[in-house]
Amino acid sequence: MEWLFIFGLAGLVARLWHRLDRAEQKLERLDELQDHMFDAMRTMRPAEREAPVPVERTAPPAPRETVTVPKVRLSQTVHSAPPSETTEPAGEPQVTAPAVVDHTEELHPRKPLREMFAFDLEDVFGRRLPIWAGGVTLAVAGVFLVRYSIERGLITPLLRVIMAFVFGGGLIAGAEAAYRFREKVADPRVAQALAGAGLATLYAGFYLAGTQYGLIGQTMAFLGLAAVTAGAIALSFRFGIPSAVLGLVGGFAAPAVVGGDNANLPLLALYLGLVTGGLTYAGREQKREWMGIAAMVGGLGWGALLLLGGDPGFADVLALGLYFVVLGAVLPALSGMGRFELPFRLASALVASVQLALLVDSGGYSPLAWGLYLLLGATLGFFGWKRPDMREANAVAASVGLLLLGQWSGASGEGFTVVACGIAAIFAGLPLLHIWREDERKIDLWQVGGVTAALAVIAYASYGDFSADRIEAALAAGTLALATFPALAAWRLWHRGPATVLAFELLVALMLVFAASLMVSPAWLAPIVAAALFAGSFALLREREEKELLGLLWGIGTASIFSLLGHVAVEAEVMRLSAGTEPALGLRSLLRWLAPLAVMAALAWRERMPELRHFAEGAAAALAYAALAQVLPGWTLAWAAALLAIALSFGLPDRPVARLVAVAITAFWALLPLLNWVGAALMSLGGEPVFVDAIPSLAMIGRRLLPLIAALAFLRLPPHAWRSVTVRLEWLALIPLAVALHVAFKQVFAIETIAAFVSQGLAERTLWEALLLAAGWAAMTRVPLVGRVIMTAALVHFLVYTGLLHNPLWDRQAVGATPVANLVLAAYAVAVGTALMLRGAIAERLEPAADGLVVALVSLGTLTLLRQAFAGSIPVDAPMTQTEDLLRSLLGIVLAIGFLILGSRRGERSWRVGSLVLMVLAVAKVFIVDAAGLEGLLRIASFMALGFSLIGIGWLYSRQLRGVPMPQ
């Protein structure tokens, strides 16, 4: 019953395809009908306006005659009227019957259009389905005839088969008769149904004869089915889709129906090839793209099944290989798929290439299997030569072939070479010939470089050794030979090819030449080889300005830098950059780093784009330092970077990025002493003394920090305007210079212990602040901004360390034994002097703040001097007496009076406000603190003195303010 199911399914498919074909025909007729109707309507409208009213009464018979015309010929009726109607009213030219007839037919023009696509129960079940049902019934009748004979035992199996053949032949003969008398039959589906039923019966007859009854051998049954398939393909030209579908289904089902375990694979491949080719040809001739696509799907599907049959022999490999060549290259070239042609060819080439690759793998990568694969590529190349639109399929086969070659493990050198040469000749040589003939497509341009590069990579991955530094002459020769393909393509495209493709071909050629050179040279020469290739490319492209070609130069330059990593000595060479090791390789390492330096220098000289030019400048400067580091002692490297920056500043003043990179390298060397010094400074903010052994040594300063000072001092960059102030980057040298001077100054006192810090700390700080004040004052005459910064640093240093952290009033600091003339006077004099000098250099709105700071410093300084007079060198060690405490209050009042007089004389309100603040503090101290410790007459005397003092101060204040205008 399986064949019955197959044939029933075939009939259903035929029916569906028939309906699709009829729909296409109806759409075409609909377009033609619409054009005719529009033409008729344009010719009728003038006649309708000119015709007199009586005309409508004389022409009723005409519409009745036209309405009876079949609707499929409606377009013809509208297009032209019968001659009798056009000539009958010849004697009266003013009344024309044709206009009336056409007008009546066009009253409802859309009704026939709806009827063409409307569902008509009578039409479908009365006219369409019975014919097809009759064909299917006849096929089933043949089956039941055979079944009846079997059940009744009326005829022998041989006779049953003969009857099936006779019945099938009779049905086909009936189909032919219906075709010959198609005018009388008036329906082509009658012949199609009879032909389909006859072919189905013949398929059943051969199936029964070969498989069911064993009357003939499997081979004869198979040949019989093949003959029926050929007949079906031939009949499809006469009877249409049903025969084609039966040929398609039956042709590919025949091997499965009558096949056995010991099938003849070459014969089967030949049969499948003929079936696929016949169906493809029939589809092309009948303009049925689906038929060719279905045939190719069936053929390639059978190819996949044949590959599962186990280890193929010589004949099997040959037959299957040729079969895949036919399906992958020949048939797609001859198919004529129309709009599906390109995807059809690509899909066929891909599937056939993959199946042929699987055959090569299952065949043990034998020469025959490889030869068949190359035959596929050559066939695709041949058709691509004739038809350029088929070259994409050749690229598909090339990709699969390269993947297959990469999977070939254990290949002999000779065999691998032969196959690789074949792949190069077919998949790279043919595209090169197209380029040479100036008949190339885009895929040819990319295929030449892509195939050769892939072949080189596969060859070295199979036979080369990346880790061994040895001579590989054979691989080098092969790689160099592959480089000729893209090189010739680039030469041919030099004046006419797109810059992108030209750059690609040159890049592949240069990469292959570079790889070949590395295979025959020591690994340490890689940067030099890359530089040599860059020199050749630089000379070759000296007159080209395309960005793609300039990008090629950049690619080679980048490769020259990365080629430094290809030698085992690179680790030691990199360590040399930070003086991690001593120079070991000397001249060899120097040459290795000089090669990419030359490349980057050339790029910096040629490049027009600022960003890329700056990058090349910086890279060249860094490589120059690296080259020097390979031969110079470690302790000189910071000075080498600094001298390089200075030399670039004077020698190449228009290359600022280069010297900035050199300065950055110098700053890297200075990073350690700077971090050491900053760490000690941060600890000092917590009250920890800065001992001399906690900061960098003078030797470190000389080797690491002084080079940065020199490099920054000679930076020679253009000045910048910042808030109306001209700023130069050379001023940055003051920061490391201050650190270096501070470290050198710390060596003067060399404080290493707490005791030394107590005895000499204030003296050290005062001297340092005085030196900063002097330096700031000197700088004020030339660079006011720098001078103000230095003096501000001196004042801040005093406020933080002497005024807050290590103030003698609460920290153990030796100030000297002599009253007044001691370190307190010197320290506060420096601070007050700095504040006064800054007051004249700051904005006017900040002057009151500076005056307030001076008032605070003078007050604190006098209190400290008073404390030293009673307590000695270390004020914090002795307790405060009552006399000293009273004198502190008196001192506050005296200072307040002095500030009041000074403010009045200078006419500055800030001093007067300061005197008032100090006066309030002094009075509050007397009332709250001093009076609390007195009794009897002393308390009375204290308050009397305070009262007279306040009256006198008030009188003095009012007298000083007399005539002074009040502030707004």
Tab-separated table of C-alpha atoms in Angstrom, residues 515-852:
chain	number	residue	atom	x	y	z
A	515	ALA	CA	56.283	35.321	6.950
A	516	ALA	CA	58.580	33.740	4.364
A	517	SER	CA	61.453	35.940	5.505
A	518	LEU	CA	60.948	34.946	9.129
A	519	MET	CA	61.068	31.280	8.172
A	520	VAL	CA	64.639	31.638	6.902
A	521	SER	CA	65.999	34.159	9.416
A	522	PRO	CA	66.623	34.200	13.180
A	523	ALA	CA	63.693	35.318	15.273
A	524	TRP	CA	65.517	38.344	16.657
A	525	LEU	CA	65.635	39.839	13.159
A	526	ALA	CA	61.826	40.093	12.913
A	527	PRO	CA	61.651	43.862	13.620
A	528	ILE	CA	64.437	44.527	11.132
A	529	VAL	CA	62.688	42.444	8.463
A	530	ALA	CA	59.453	44.322	9.126
A	531	ALA	CA	61.281	47.630	8.844
A	532	ALA	CA	62.777	46.538	5.513
A	533	LEU	CA	59.323	45.679	4.174
A	534	PHE	CA	58.071	49.019	5.428
A	535	ALA	CA	60.872	50.789	3.598
A	536	GLY	CA	59.906	49.089	0.344
A	537	SER	CA	56.218	49.853	0.832
A	538	PHE	CA	57.025	53.426	1.816
A	539	ALA	CA	58.957	53.941	-1.395
A	540	LEU	CA	56.283	52.196	-3.452
A	541	LEU	CA	53.444	54.294	-2.055
A	542	ARG	CA	55.309	57.585	-1.872
A	543	GLU	CA	52.978	59.230	-4.408
A	544	ARG	CA	49.713	57.669	-3.240
A	545	GLU	CA	47.496	59.576	-0.818
A	546	GLU	CA	44.514	57.231	-0.443
A	547	LYS	CA	43.648	56.637	3.187
A	548	GLU	CA	43.452	52.875	2.609
A	549	LEU	CA	47.033	52.752	1.371
A	550	LEU	CA	48.208	54.990	4.192
A	551	GLY	CA	46.441	52.608	6.530
A	552	LEU	CA	48.500	49.816	4.997
A	553	LEU	CA	51.677	51.652	5.970
A	554	TRP	CA	50.354	52.051	9.486
A	555	GLY	CA	49.579	48.351	9.601
A	556	ILE	CA	53.156	47.467	8.679
A	557	GLY	CA	54.486	49.970	11.201
A	558	THR	CA	52.351	48.471	13.948
A	559	ALA	CA	53.531	45.009	12.930
A	560	SER	CA	57.133	46.143	13.274
A	561	ILE	CA	56.447	47.061	16.915
A	562	PHE	CA	54.629	43.831	17.720
A	563	SER	CA	57.359	41.815	16.006
A	564	LEU	CA	59.565	42.722	18.962
A	565	LEU	CA	57.571	40.200	20.969
A	566	GLY	CA	58.597	37.271	18.777
A	567	HIS	CA	61.929	36.622	20.478
A	568	VAL	CA	62.700	35.182	23.885
A	569	ALA	CA	64.957	38.131	24.691
A	570	VAL	CA	62.033	40.534	24.720
A	571	GLU	CA	61.405	39.978	28.422
A	572	ALA	CA	64.939	41.007	29.335
A	573	GLU	CA	64.736	43.937	26.920
A	574	VAL	CA	61.533	45.192	28.509
A	575	MET	CA	63.085	44.855	31.953
A	576	ARG	CA	65.910	47.073	30.740
A	577	LEU	CA	63.442	49.947	30.323
A	578	SER	CA	63.284	50.296	34.096
A	579	ALA	CA	66.887	49.202	34.701
A	580	GLY	CA	65.645	45.840	35.935
A	581	THR	CA	68.605	44.042	34.367
A	582	GLU	CA	72.000	45.006	33.078
A	583	PRO	CA	72.625	45.170	29.305
A	584	ALA	CA	73.252	41.655	28.018
A	585	LEU	CA	72.627	41.535	24.273
A	586	GLY	CA	74.039	44.960	23.481
A	587	LEU	CA	74.133	45.749	19.788
A	588	ARG	CA	71.556	43.111	18.824
A	589	SER	CA	68.931	44.563	21.133
A	590	LEU	CA	69.821	48.077	20.025
A	591	LEU	CA	69.174	47.158	16.372
A	592	ARG	CA	65.914	45.450	17.247
A	593	TRP	CA	64.516	48.628	18.835
A	594	LEU	CA	66.006	51.002	16.290
A	595	ALA	CA	64.109	49.292	13.437
A	596	PRO	CA	60.574	50.195	14.618
A	597	LEU	CA	61.949	53.598	15.681
A	598	ALA	CA	62.859	54.302	12.065
A	599	VAL	CA	59.435	53.130	10.933
A	600	MET	CA	57.582	55.422	13.334
A	601	ALA	CA	59.844	58.347	12.483
A	602	ALA	CA	59.025	57.880	8.795
A	603	LEU	CA	55.307	57.747	9.533
A	604	ALA	CA	55.560	60.903	11.629
A	605	TRP	CA	57.308	62.634	8.742
A	606	ARG	CA	54.774	61.516	6.095
A	607	GLU	CA	51.464	61.606	7.969
A	608	ARG	CA	49.200	64.613	7.378
A	609	MET	CA	46.494	63.858	9.926
A	610	PRO	CA	47.456	65.550	13.236
A	611	GLU	CA	46.217	62.769	15.504
A	612	LEU	CA	48.126	60.034	13.715
A	613	ARG	CA	51.209	62.206	13.320
A	614	HIS	CA	51.285	62.900	17.045
A	615	PHE	CA	50.904	59.205	17.795
A	616	ALA	CA	53.849	58.383	15.541
A	617	GLU	CA	55.943	61.115	17.181
A	618	GLY	CA	55.229	59.791	20.645
A	619	ALA	CA	55.894	56.198	19.618
A	620	ALA	CA	59.185	57.196	18.022
A	621	ALA	CA	60.301	59.007	21.182
A	622	ALA	CA	59.392	56.011	23.356
A	623	LEU	CA	61.231	53.635	21.019
A	624	ALA	CA	64.278	55.914	21.027
A	625	TYR	CA	64.424	55.711	24.807
A	626	ALA	CA	63.943	51.934	24.655
A	627	ALA	CA	66.821	51.611	22.185
A	628	LEU	CA	69.103	53.661	24.462
A	629	ALA	CA	68.050	51.574	27.439
A	630	GLN	CA	69.447	48.449	25.800
A	631	VAL	CA	73.028	49.716	25.939
A	632	LEU	CA	73.235	52.341	28.740
A	633	PRO	CA	73.751	51.604	32.448
A	634	GLY	CA	70.646	51.673	34.584
A	635	TRP	CA	71.615	54.713	36.660
A	636	THR	CA	71.859	56.868	33.516
A	637	LEU	CA	68.450	56.049	32.025
A	638	ALA	CA	66.576	58.934	33.653
A	639	TRP	CA	69.187	61.379	32.421
A	640	ALA	CA	69.044	59.690	28.995
A	641	ALA	CA	65.300	60.358	28.805
A	642	ALA	CA	65.813	63.956	29.990
A	643	LEU	CA	68.562	64.611	27.469
A	644	LEU	CA	66.372	63.080	24.770
A	645	ALA	CA	63.594	65.513	25.708
A	646	ILE	CA	66.018	68.464	25.674
A	647	ALA	CA	67.461	67.393	22.321
A	648	LEU	CA	63.964	67.130	20.837
A	649	SER	CA	63.080	70.554	22.222
A	650	PHE	CA	65.994	72.195	20.454
A	651	GLY	CA	66.360	69.884	17.431
A	652	LEU	CA	62.692	69.291	16.549
A	653	PRO	CA	60.731	72.180	18.042
A	654	ASP	CA	57.728	71.429	15.789
A	655	ARG	CA	57.286	67.935	17.283
A	656	PRO	CA	55.870	68.714	20.732
A	657	VAL	CA	54.344	65.286	21.368
A	658	ALA	CA	57.722	63.597	21.008
A	659	ARG	CA	59.341	65.650	23.759
A	660	LEU	CA	56.258	65.365	25.940
A	661	VAL	CA	56.592	61.595	25.756
A	662	ALA	CA	60.273	61.875	26.653
A	663	VAL	CA	59.334	64.126	29.587
A	664	ALA	CA	56.719	61.585	30.646
A	665	ILE	CA	59.378	58.862	30.672
A	666	THR	CA	61.570	61.122	32.787
A	667	ALA	CA	58.636	61.718	35.122
A	668	PHE	CA	58.259	57.979	35.462
A	669	TRP	CA	61.785	57.793	36.828
A	670	ALA	CA	61.037	60.659	39.222
A	671	LEU	CA	57.894	58.958	40.470
A	672	LEU	CA	59.642	56.968	43.221
A	673	PRO	CA	61.381	59.874	45.006
A	674	LEU	CA	58.290	62.043	44.625
A	675	LEU	CA	56.052	59.394	46.164
A	676	ASN	CA	58.602	58.889	48.944
A	677	TRP	CA	58.636	62.586	49.707
A	678	VAL	CA	54.838	62.930	49.486
A	679	GLY	CA	54.414	60.010	51.865
A	680	ALA	CA	56.624	61.673	54.453
A	681	ALA	CA	54.769	64.961	53.972
A	682	LEU	CA	51.408	63.292	54.539
A	683	MET	CA	52.708	61.703	57.735
A	684	SER	CA	53.881	65.118	58.914
A	685	LEU	CA	50.330	66.442	58.639
A	686	GLY	CA	49.476	64.084	61.451
A	687	GLY	CA	52.131	65.594	63.694
A	688	GLU	CA	54.928	63.149	62.867
A	689	PRO	CA	58.357	64.784	62.476
A	690	VAL	CA	60.009	64.471	59.058
A	691	PHE	CA	63.351	62.836	59.727
A	692	VAL	CA	66.118	62.977	57.196
A	693	ASP	CA	66.135	59.232	56.677
A	694	ALA	CA	62.383	59.229	55.818
A	695	ILE	CA	62.837	61.212	52.616
A	696	PRO	CA	64.787	60.386	49.429
A	697	SER	CA	68.534	60.539	49.549
A	698	LEU	CA	70.564	63.085	47.655
A	699	ALA	CA	71.823	60.331	45.362
A	700	MET	CA	68.291	59.362	44.407
A	701	ILE	CA	67.401	63.002	43.854
A	702	GLY	CA	70.378	63.384	41.564
A	703	ARG	CA	69.640	60.261	39.527
A	704	ARG	CA	65.857	60.480	39.306
A	705	LEU	CA	64.497	63.926	40.203
A	706	LEU	CA	67.017	66.337	38.732
A	707	PRO	CA	66.510	64.886	35.206
A	708	LEU	CA	62.806	65.731	35.426
A	709	ILE	CA	63.650	69.288	36.535
A	710	ALA	CA	65.991	69.696	33.578
A	711	ALA	CA	63.492	68.196	31.098
A	712	LEU	CA	60.664	70.431	32.292
A	713	ALA	CA	62.857	73.521	32.380
A	714	PHE	CA	63.732	73.101	28.693
A	715	LEU	CA	60.279	72.036	27.543
A	716	ARG	CA	60.008	75.123	25.300
A	717	LEU	CA	56.292	74.917	24.651
A	718	PRO	CA	54.203	77.959	23.680
A	719	PRO	CA	52.719	79.855	26.639
A	720	HIS	CA	49.053	79.671	27.461
A	721	ALA	CA	46.721	82.393	28.679
A	722	TRP	CA	44.816	81.522	31.822
A	723	ARG	CA	42.563	84.166	33.359
A	724	SER	CA	44.522	86.996	31.757
A	725	VAL	CA	47.729	85.477	33.090
A	726	THR	CA	50.385	84.009	30.810
A	727	VAL	CA	51.283	80.526	32.004
A	728	ARG	CA	54.195	78.424	30.788
A	729	LEU	CA	54.415	74.693	31.267
A	730	GLU	CA	58.093	75.095	32.126
A	731	TRP	CA	56.947	76.396	35.489
A	732	LEU	CA	56.011	72.824	36.382
A	733	ALA	CA	59.716	72.309	37.014
A	734	LEU	CA	59.305	74.349	40.212
A	735	ILE	CA	57.433	71.470	41.857
A	736	PRO	CA	60.187	68.850	41.621
A	737	LEU	CA	62.723	71.647	42.178
A	738	ALA	CA	61.047	72.532	45.479
A	739	VAL	CA	61.134	68.874	46.491
A	740	ALA	CA	64.796	68.601	45.585
A	741	LEU	CA	65.679	71.800	47.460
A	742	HIS	CA	63.724	70.672	50.484
A	743	VAL	CA	65.565	67.337	50.536
A	744	ALA	CA	68.884	69.172	50.208
A	745	PHE	CA	67.875	71.618	52.942
A	746	LYS	CA	66.958	68.758	55.268
A	747	GLN	CA	70.569	67.608	55.071
A	748	VAL	CA	71.685	70.849	56.805
A	749	PHE	CA	70.100	70.012	60.154
A	750	ALA	CA	69.911	66.238	59.478
A	751	ILE	CA	67.289	65.717	62.183
A	752	GLU	CA	67.041	61.994	62.860
A	753	THR	CA	65.646	61.780	66.439
A	754	ILE	CA	62.888	63.287	68.563
A	755	ALA	CA	65.419	65.097	70.738
A	756	ALA	CA	66.993	66.694	67.695
A	757	PHE	CA	63.572	67.661	66.433
A	758	VAL	CA	62.708	69.356	69.768
A	759	SER	CA	65.939	71.325	69.852
A	760	GLN	CA	66.232	72.187	66.147
A	761	GLY	CA	62.760	71.777	64.636
A	762	LEU	CA	61.655	75.427	65.000
A	763	ALA	CA	64.967	76.685	63.720
A	764	GLU	CA	64.785	74.374	60.689
A	765	ARG	CA	61.234	75.444	59.855
A	766	THR	CA	61.969	79.138	60.333
A	767	LEU	CA	64.997	79.034	58.083
A	768	TRP	CA	63.087	77.102	55.390
A	769	GLU	CA	60.248	79.604	55.508
A	770	ALA	CA	62.669	82.497	55.313
A	771	LEU	CA	64.304	80.961	52.261
A	772	LEU	CA	60.911	80.490	50.627
A	773	LEU	CA	60.067	84.123	51.403
A	774	ALA	CA	63.310	85.289	49.838
A	775	ALA	CA	62.758	83.124	46.758
A	776	GLY	CA	59.210	84.430	46.403
A	777	TRP	CA	60.331	88.004	46.754
A	778	ALA	CA	62.978	87.451	44.077
A	779	ALA	CA	60.458	85.830	41.749
A	780	MET	CA	57.981	88.651	42.215
A	781	THR	CA	60.125	90.968	40.140
A	782	ARG	CA	60.116	88.658	37.068
A	783	VAL	CA	57.142	86.290	37.390
A	784	PRO	CA	54.667	87.680	39.925
A	785	LEU	CA	52.424	84.640	39.809
A	786	VAL	CA	55.264	82.284	40.678
A	787	GLY	CA	56.425	84.620	43.431
A	788	ARG	CA	52.976	84.704	44.997
A	789	VAL	CA	52.761	80.918	44.886
A	790	ILE	CA	56.117	80.529	46.646
A	791	MET	CA	55.293	83.065	49.353
A	792	THR	CA	51.887	81.456	49.872
A	793	ALA	CA	53.652	78.137	50.353
A	794	ALA	CA	55.917	79.715	52.979
A	795	LEU	CA	52.952	81.189	54.858
A	796	VAL	CA	50.952	77.966	54.726
A	797	HIS	CA	53.990	76.017	55.928
A	798	PHE	CA	54.244	78.322	58.966
A	799	LEU	CA	50.529	78.183	59.741
A	800	VAL	CA	50.313	74.398	59.522
A	801	TYR	CA	53.535	73.364	61.226
A	802	THR	CA	54.606	76.264	63.529
A	803	GLY	CA	51.231	77.847	64.083
A	804	LEU	CA	49.204	74.662	64.549
A	805	LEU	CA	51.011	71.331	64.786
A	806	HIS	CA	54.262	72.295	66.533
A	807	ASN	CA	53.419	75.614	68.193
A	808	PRO	CA	55.778	76.219	71.136
A	809	LEU	CA	52.788	77.139	73.279
A	810	TRP	CA	51.584	73.510	73.303
A	811	ASP	CA	54.345	71.415	71.731
A	812	ARG	CA	57.885	70.853	72.938
A	813	GLN	CA	59.933	73.102	70.734
A	814	ALA	CA	63.115	74.941	71.734
A	815	VAL	CA	62.875	78.662	70.991
A	816	GLY	CA	66.079	79.932	72.622
A	817	ALA	CA	66.956	81.192	76.124
A	818	THR	CA	67.195	84.917	75.326
A	819	PRO	CA	63.975	86.849	75.909
A	820	VAL	CA	62.503	88.551	72.846
A	821	ALA	CA	65.573	87.954	70.650
A	822	ASN	CA	64.873	84.316	69.978
A	823	LEU	CA	63.389	81.992	67.345
A	824	VAL	CA	59.840	83.034	68.198
A	825	LEU	CA	60.541	86.577	67.068
A	826	ALA	CA	62.249	85.322	63.901
A	827	ALA	CA	59.517	82.818	63.046
A	828	TYR	CA	56.651	85.247	63.531
A	829	ALA	CA	58.543	88.047	61.829
A	830	VAL	CA	58.922	85.881	58.750
A	831	ALA	CA	55.235	84.945	58.873
A	832	VAL	CA	54.070	88.551	59.383
A	833	GLY	CA	56.397	89.773	56.665
A	834	THR	CA	55.075	87.139	54.254
A	835	ALA	CA	51.487	88.056	55.031
A	836	LEU	CA	52.189	91.771	54.511
A	837	MET	CA	53.936	91.126	51.192
A	838	LEU	CA	51.060	88.958	49.995
A	839	ARG	CA	48.632	91.669	51.087
A	840	GLY	CA	50.016	93.982	48.490
A	841	ALA	CA	49.770	91.348	45.773
A	842	ILE	CA	46.224	90.087	46.290
A	843	ALA	CA	42.860	91.520	45.313
A	844	GLU	CA	41.513	94.447	47.274
A	845	ARG	CA	38.542	92.483	48.534
A	846	LEU	CA	40.934	90.055	50.240
A	847	GLU	CA	42.969	92.716	52.056
A	848	PRO	CA	40.779	92.706	55.223
A	849	ALA	CA	41.408	88.974	55.560
A	850	ALA	CA	45.157	89.557	55.262
A	851	ASP	CA	44.974	92.309	57.912
A	852	GLY	CA	43.102	89.982	60.229
